[in-house]
Amino acid sequence: MSPIYSQVAAGVAVIFKTRGNDVQESDEFRRDANLNDSISILESALTDASFRKLLAIPNRRVHKFVADAIQLCKPMKVFICNDSTMDTEYIRRTAIARGEETPLANPHHTVHFDGYFDQARDKERTVYLVPKGESLGKQLTQHDRQEGLETVRKRLEGSMENKKMVVRFFSLGPLDSPFSIPAVQITDSFYVAHSEDLLYRPGYDYFRRMSEDKEIFWMLHSSGKLIHSVSTDWKKRGVMIDYKENTVYSVNTQYAGNTIGLKKLALRLAIRKADREGWLAEHMFLMAVHGPHERKTYFTGAYPSGCGKTSTSMVRGNTIVGDDLAYLRVLDGKVRAVNVERGIFGIIRSVTAKDDPVIWDVLHSNQPAIFSNVLITEDTEPRWLDDGREDPEQGANHSGGWFKGKVDRYGEEIPYAHKNARYTVGLEGLTNLDGCLDDPRGVEVGGIIYGGRDSDTWVPVQQALDWTQGIITMGASLESETTAATLGPSGVRKFNPFSNLDFLSIPLEDYIRNNLDFVNDSEHKPCIFAVNYFLRNEDGDFITDKSDKQVWLKWMELRVHGEVEAITAPTGFLPLFDDLKGLFDTYLDKDYTKKEYDAQFTIRIPEYLSKLDRIEKIYKESVEDPPVELYRELSAQRERLIAVPTELGDYILPDAFL
Ligand code: SPV
Ligand code: MN
């Protein structure tokens, strides 16, 4: 054993505890592993400098994970990143040198292109590795664990032969907090490693001082074979979640949603951990809505990808903590939440100077940013769809050289930028950043919002009658029309409970149970709300404005503090016209009319009943043993809707419930 190693390992007792049994086996395995083997592998594969950096982390499981990855992927070289400016700058420069990123006119900006068929999360090829005899229910894609491990190991075998492996350490959530989860990322993509620098809290020092028994998430990614810096074996791409070992493998893909281990890959592991420990790992923004007298009330919001989550968290006059992932825990009798991340990987389509001034300014500042799958003009400026400027005629995009009218191999016209083109930036440059981003105890949550892309049923905003009704008829009943954030057709209505279905790693019934029970030890339950920015009239036109979300947020803030009355409708509490009128006037300088209000807040009984039919059918067909509250709340909602006097008709104006 190397002298450095014996020094750090001496006296470190490995006692690894979890409440469930997910990771015990793996730990057993790593504890008993032949440590000399790991160290010999590391000594021969690493430079002295890298070896020293790795061994400064006194954790044998870390050493073993890196040694195993080296043996499997056979990298040409290994780089251990210690988060120093020198190391992170090296990562950025190497991403450019290798052609994974290209510098833009602004010296702080780069662009990255994913392969033409690798432009979004691949749900079909994201699978859970499930040991024989276990099942995660019918909603999740599962594969036999042994077979899956063999397949992914085969794909990873020698995948880094002519490449350099990067090893990075992060903390999910603020450092040294009840929320923090340490995570190790191994990747051969300097774009992935660079993106993580902007998006996550550096954790090398944290790994050096944390106890050896701390639960860790492990991520191993290889882009596989590259031609022109693009993964070519995308037909054999896959994301495999081995929850038994808290490990996620990603191979032959580059799109961030499939490769950035700390984002949606770690979320899947976090959902299991949260379920074991009685907290929530959510696909939610976290923001402070600013109320009267400088009061800040924190809200989380779960909306499926591409449904206004980031733009809500950035609404003018309020402050943002995070736009995508939140952990929620009850601490000292209060529901508190943190942003898992410290940056944004946001959809850039439709970002305009008028509608998104904060993001627009950041993207035109000296703050580091990575653009992905946008168009690059001859002047090396990035352009994206609906950016409020004249359409470009030519440039370079994810299809290579691009000119107006270019078609793909199926004869489909290629837009100048991809609909799911993105920007990656740190939060620190945002003028609307909330001061509590790094508070280790998080912020107290006043309200939880569920929102989907729903053209015909939900009103723009309503409050749940109580926690259970909100969790069941809003969270567990969330549906949304699909968007370009996942592969496959857009605009199809899909069941997406809690906007978290894509990331669930436990049976849906268990996840709902955990949501219902989560507040049991809390003195106050956050208020639950449902919003819908996509409601249309019979002609198919949207009947709310993009900017109206400002008013819905301010109304919710007042409701949390009981400062406005509401109408009790069969589906929830609706705003009163006069309150909204005042808020529209104050915050948007807009003359809100009764006609608009009536159209927006009409309760559409046939559509609500059809929704209940759909939701009940899904649960009956695919969820074995849902909590008793589920059918009880759905039936109660149905009864309330049916009880509305028939002479009022099918479409009921809100005032009818006064
Ligand atoms: C989403 O699609 O929900 C995102 C981007 O936030 S991804 O990283 O693809 O998940
Ligand atoms: Mn997301």
GROMACS .gro file of C-alpha atoms and ligand atoms in nm, residues 120-121 255-258 263-264 283 304-306 309 324 345 420 422 485-486 503, ligand 1:
model
   30
  120ALA     CA    1  -3.299   1.605  -2.564
  121ARG     CA    2  -3.348   1.364  -2.279
  255TYR     CA    3  -2.695   1.606  -2.437
  256ALA     CA    4  -2.665   1.751  -2.087
  257GLY     CA    5  -2.993   1.603  -1.963
  258ASN     CA    6  -2.850   1.256  -2.036
  263LYS     CA    7  -2.874   1.700  -1.278
  264LYS     CA    8  -3.145   1.449  -1.362
  283HIS     CA    9  -3.822   1.888  -1.009
  304PRO     CA   10  -4.273   1.978  -1.669
  305SER     CA   11  -3.983   2.089  -1.890
  306GLY     CA   12  -4.067   2.373  -2.125
  309LYS     CA   13  -4.070   2.693  -1.483
  324ASP     CA   14  -3.497   2.332  -1.170
  345PHE     CA   15  -2.934   2.506  -1.786
  420ASN     CA   16  -3.442   2.272  -2.718
  422ARG     CA   17  -3.002   2.595  -2.416
  485ALA     CA   18  -3.718   1.892  -2.396
  486THR     CA   19  -3.768   1.518  -2.448
  503PHE     CA   20  -3.725   1.094  -1.277
  659SPV     C1   21  -3.549   1.944  -1.824
  659SPV     O1   22  -3.566   1.897  -1.937
  659SPV     O2   23  -3.633   1.932  -1.734
  659SPV     C2   24  -3.429   2.020  -1.793
  659SPV     C3   25  -3.315   2.003  -1.878
  659SPV     O3   26  -3.423   2.085  -1.692
  659SPV     S1   27  -3.248   1.846  -1.861
  659SPV     O4   28  -3.116   1.861  -1.812
  659SPV     O5   29  -3.253   1.787  -1.993
  659SPV     O6   30  -3.328   1.769  -1.768
   0.00000   0.00000   0.00000
